[in-house]
């Protein structure tokens, strides 16, 4: 099935433009984006309206669309919701003997090789896959769709966190290792504690810098 111009524009804006730390709070040029991905301005405008409905961009009269900054409250709520989902996922995969230990270990090794400043977006993409792999292992399609709906905000928050604190990539790797070790040991309590610690440190970096 062919991808429509609106779908192409929506995916490009959500995955590339909105996750760029330099674009936070900036106004978007419909024509520039249209030229960049090879579509007319109409599908760009349609995609921006979809993103505005998700509160990811703000439509300002006579000015156009501006990338909405992540507020402190939104970041806190994101981490709270992630904690609820990810702790549940860890408990379930351990109880059901579905822990994706090998997949998580492979993703962690890939993250170890991405330590440079130019690797930030790929590092966060793998970071998101680490958490998504854990949630998906539960086998609940509705939960997967709900969690995937957080993707854009998670990626944006992750990239900003990497820029906010020197040495953050290594901290993330250490925190992921703690989660993986607890899951591999089938210790649900330790896994929940490791997830909480990871999300709390991410929240602290985002709110304090």
GROMACS .gro file of C-alpha atoms in nm:
model
  209
    1UNK     CA    1   0.000   0.000   0.000
    2UNK     CA    2   0.144   0.337  -0.106
    3UNK     CA    3   0.222   0.592   0.159
    4UNK     CA    4   0.023   0.915   0.122
    5UNK     CA    5   0.184   1.257   0.128
    6UNK     CA    6   0.021   1.329   0.462
    7UNK     CA    7   0.153   1.004   0.612
    8UNK     CA    8   0.501   1.074   0.479
    9UNK     CA    9   0.492   1.428   0.618
   10UNK     CA   10   0.354   1.312   0.955
   11UNK     CA   11   0.626   1.047   0.994
   12UNK     CA   12   0.903   1.287   0.892
   13UNK     CA   13   0.786   1.561   1.128
   14UNK     CA   14   0.732   1.327   1.421
   15UNK     CA   15   1.050   1.122   1.385
   16UNK     CA   16   1.297   1.383   1.255
   17UNK     CA   17   1.186   1.740   1.319
   18UNK     CA   18   1.017   1.705   1.658
   19UNK     CA   19   1.307   1.503   1.801
   20UNK     CA   20   1.568   1.767   1.711
   21UNK     CA   21   1.666   1.957   2.031
   22UNK     CA   22   1.743   2.266   1.820
   23UNK     CA   23   1.382   2.280   1.699
   24UNK     CA   24   1.215   2.294   2.041
   25UNK     CA   25   0.999   2.608   2.053
   26UNK     CA   26   1.081   2.700   1.691
   27UNK     CA   27   0.835   2.784   1.413
   28UNK     CA   28   0.823   2.547   1.116
   29UNK     CA   29   0.834   2.646   0.750
   30UNK     CA   30   0.575   2.445   0.559
   31UNK     CA   31   0.746   2.520   0.227
   32UNK     CA   32   1.092   2.420   0.351
   33UNK     CA   33   0.963   2.089   0.487
   34UNK     CA   34   0.762   2.026   0.168
   35UNK     CA   35   1.074   2.083  -0.044
   36UNK     CA   36   1.282   1.860   0.182
   37UNK     CA   37   1.059   1.552   0.153
   38UNK     CA   38   0.917   1.613  -0.195
   39UNK     CA   39   0.548   1.679  -0.132
   40UNK     CA   40   0.320   1.982  -0.166
   41UNK     CA   41   0.235   2.211   0.125
   42UNK     CA   42  -0.116   2.066   0.165
   43UNK     CA   43  -0.009   1.733   0.318
   44UNK     CA   44   0.238   1.921   0.540
   45UNK     CA   45  -0.046   2.135   0.673
   46UNK     CA   46  -0.264   1.825   0.725
   47UNK     CA   47   0.017   1.651   0.915
   48UNK     CA   48   0.071   1.958   1.133
   49UNK     CA   49  -0.298   1.960   1.226
   50UNK     CA   50  -0.270   1.594   1.332
   51UNK     CA   51   0.034   1.677   1.544
   52UNK     CA   52  -0.146   1.976   1.694
   53UNK     CA   53  -0.427   1.740   1.801
   54UNK     CA   54  -0.160   1.541   1.989
   55UNK     CA   55  -0.026   1.862   2.150
   56UNK     CA   56   0.310   1.808   1.980
   57UNK     CA   57   0.293   2.134   1.784
   58UNK     CA   58   0.107   2.458   1.851
   59UNK     CA   59  -0.084   2.637   1.576
   60UNK     CA   60  -0.032   3.011   1.622
   61UNK     CA   61  -0.263   3.246   1.424
   62UNK     CA   62  -0.079   3.426   1.141
   63UNK     CA   63   0.251   3.264   1.247
   64UNK     CA   64   0.202   2.898   1.167
   65UNK     CA   65   0.308   2.589   1.356
   66UNK     CA   66   0.559   2.592   1.641
   67UNK     CA   67   0.720   2.285   1.796
   68UNK     CA   68   0.573   2.260   2.145
   69UNK     CA   69   0.835   2.248   2.420
   70UNK     CA   70   0.810   1.967   2.672
   71UNK     CA   71   0.694   2.126   2.996
   72UNK     CA   72   0.811   2.016   3.340
   73UNK     CA   73   0.465   1.881   3.415
   74UNK     CA   74   0.450   1.689   3.086
   75UNK     CA   75   0.793   1.536   3.150
   76UNK     CA   76   0.691   1.433   3.502
   77UNK     CA   77   0.366   1.279   3.377
   78UNK     CA   78   0.552   1.098   3.097
   79UNK     CA   79   0.794   0.938   3.344
   80UNK     CA   80   0.510   0.847   3.581
   81UNK     CA   81   0.315   0.676   3.301
   82UNK     CA   82   0.625   0.501   3.171
   83UNK     CA   83   0.696   0.370   3.520
   84UNK     CA   84   0.347   0.220   3.553
   85UNK     CA   85   0.373   0.043   3.216
   86UNK     CA   86   0.733  -0.072   3.242
   87UNK     CA   87   0.710  -0.205   3.599
   88UNK     CA   88   0.401  -0.401   3.498
   89UNK     CA   89   0.580  -0.534   3.192
   90UNK     CA   90   0.880  -0.648   3.396
   91UNK     CA   91   0.656  -0.829   3.645
   92UNK     CA   92   0.457  -0.998   3.367
   93UNK     CA   93   0.750  -1.119   3.155
   94UNK     CA   94   0.911  -1.268   3.465
   95UNK     CA   95   0.588  -1.432   3.584
   96UNK     CA   96   0.509  -1.567   3.235
   97UNK     CA   97   0.869  -1.669   3.164
   98UNK     CA   98   0.877  -1.444   2.856
   99UNK     CA   99   1.174  -1.226   2.953
  100UNK     CA  100   1.348  -1.113   2.629
  101UNK     CA  101   1.693  -1.134   2.789
  102UNK     CA  102   1.890  -1.201   2.469
  103UNK     CA  103   1.721  -0.920   2.276
  104UNK     CA  104   1.776  -0.671   2.558
  105UNK     CA  105   2.141  -0.775   2.593
  106UNK     CA  106   2.197  -0.726   2.219
  107UNK     CA  107   2.043  -0.378   2.228
  108UNK     CA  108   2.255  -0.287   2.530
  109UNK     CA  109   2.572  -0.391   2.342
  110UNK     CA  110   2.469  -0.176   2.045
  111UNK     CA  111   2.423   0.120   2.279
  112UNK     CA  112   2.773   0.074   2.418
  113UNK     CA  113   2.916   0.150   2.075
  114UNK     CA  114   2.731   0.483   2.046
  115UNK     CA  115   2.910   0.725   2.273
  116UNK     CA  116   2.988   1.021   2.046
  117UNK     CA  117   2.786   1.344   2.019
  118UNK     CA  118   2.683   1.255   1.663
  119UNK     CA  119   2.534   0.928   1.788
  120UNK     CA  120   2.271   1.088   2.014
  121UNK     CA  121   1.963   1.020   1.800
  122UNK     CA  122   2.064   0.661   1.722
  123UNK     CA  123   2.150   0.606   2.089
  124UNK     CA  124   1.802   0.721   2.189
  125UNK     CA  125   1.637   0.518   1.911
  126UNK     CA  126   1.798   0.205   2.057
  127UNK     CA  127   1.711   0.325   2.407
  128UNK     CA  128   1.346   0.336   2.302
  129UNK     CA  129   1.372  -0.011   2.145
  130UNK     CA  130   1.516  -0.145   2.473
  131UNK     CA  131   1.206  -0.037   2.662
  132UNK     CA  132   0.965  -0.126   2.380
  133UNK     CA  133   1.113  -0.477   2.361
  134UNK     CA  134   1.039  -0.526   2.730
  135UNK     CA  135   0.680  -0.402   2.697
  136UNK     CA  136   0.613  -0.599   2.376
  137UNK     CA  137   0.726  -0.923   2.541
  138UNK     CA  138   0.410  -0.913   2.757
  139UNK     CA  139   0.208  -0.997   2.444
  140UNK     CA  140  -0.067  -0.738   2.498
  141UNK     CA  141  -0.136  -0.558   2.171
  142UNK     CA  142  -0.340  -0.280   2.329
  143UNK     CA  143  -0.062  -0.212   2.579
  144UNK     CA  144   0.187  -0.200   2.290
  145UNK     CA  145  -0.020   0.061   2.105
  146UNK     CA  146  -0.066   0.266   2.421
  147UNK     CA  147   0.308   0.263   2.493
  148UNK     CA  148   0.397   0.340   2.131
  149UNK     CA  149   0.181   0.652   2.158
  150UNK     CA  150   0.443   0.789   2.398
  151UNK     CA  151   0.723   0.738   2.145
  152UNK     CA  152   0.766   1.092   2.016
  153UNK     CA  153   0.775   1.244   2.364
  154UNK     CA  154   1.009   0.970   2.489
  155UNK     CA  155   1.254   1.024   2.204
  156UNK     CA  156   1.243   1.402   2.244
  157UNK     CA  157   1.297   1.379   2.618
  158UNK     CA  158   1.580   1.129   2.572
  159UNK     CA  159   1.769   1.342   2.321
  160UNK     CA  160   1.733   1.652   2.537
  161UNK     CA  161   1.856   1.457   2.843
  162UNK     CA  162   2.170   1.350   2.656
  163UNK     CA  163   2.242   1.712   2.565
  164UNK     CA  164   2.171   1.833   2.919
  165UNK     CA  165   2.426   1.624   3.105
  166UNK     CA  166   2.778   1.520   3.013
  167UNK     CA  167   2.829   1.149   3.070
  168UNK     CA  168   2.459   1.071   3.048
  169UNK     CA  169   2.505   0.795   2.784
  170UNK     CA  170   2.720   0.587   3.021
  171UNK     CA  171   2.470   0.642   3.302
  172UNK     CA  172   2.189   0.519   3.076
  173UNK     CA  173   2.389   0.208   2.986
  174UNK     CA  174   2.456   0.136   3.355
  175UNK     CA  175   2.088   0.184   3.439
  176UNK     CA  176   1.981  -0.044   3.153
  177UNK     CA  177   2.230  -0.306   3.272
  178UNK     CA  178   2.068  -0.299   3.616
  179UNK     CA  179   1.724  -0.354   3.461
  180UNK     CA  180   1.852  -0.636   3.241
  181UNK     CA  181   2.036  -0.809   3.528
  182UNK     CA  182   1.724  -0.803   3.746
  183UNK     CA  183   1.504  -0.941   3.468
  184UNK     CA  184   1.760  -1.212   3.384
  185UNK     CA  185   1.763  -1.308   3.751
  186UNK     CA  186   1.380  -1.320   3.751
  187UNK     CA  187   1.376  -1.071   4.038
  188UNK     CA  188   1.063  -0.860   3.982
  189UNK     CA  189   1.126  -0.641   4.285
  190UNK     CA  190   1.478  -0.555   4.173
  191UNK     CA  191   1.357  -0.495   3.816
  192UNK     CA  192   1.091  -0.249   3.936
  193UNK     CA  193   1.345  -0.071   4.154
  194UNK     CA  194   1.591  -0.048   3.863
  195UNK     CA  195   1.321   0.090   3.632
  196UNK     CA  196   1.224   0.350   3.895
  197UNK     CA  197   1.587   0.452   3.941
  198UNK     CA  198   1.637   0.488   3.565
  199UNK     CA  199   1.326   0.701   3.516
  200UNK     CA  200   1.399   0.914   3.823
  201UNK     CA  201   1.751   0.992   3.703
  202UNK     CA  202   1.618   1.080   3.356
  203UNK     CA  203   1.356   1.307   3.512
  204UNK     CA  204   1.618   1.476   3.729
  205UNK     CA  205   1.842   1.546   3.430
  206UNK     CA  206   1.551   1.689   3.229
  207UNK     CA  207   1.420   1.914   3.505
  208UNK     CA  208   1.752   2.031   3.650
  209UNK     CA  209   1.985   2.000   3.352
   0.00000   0.00000   0.00000
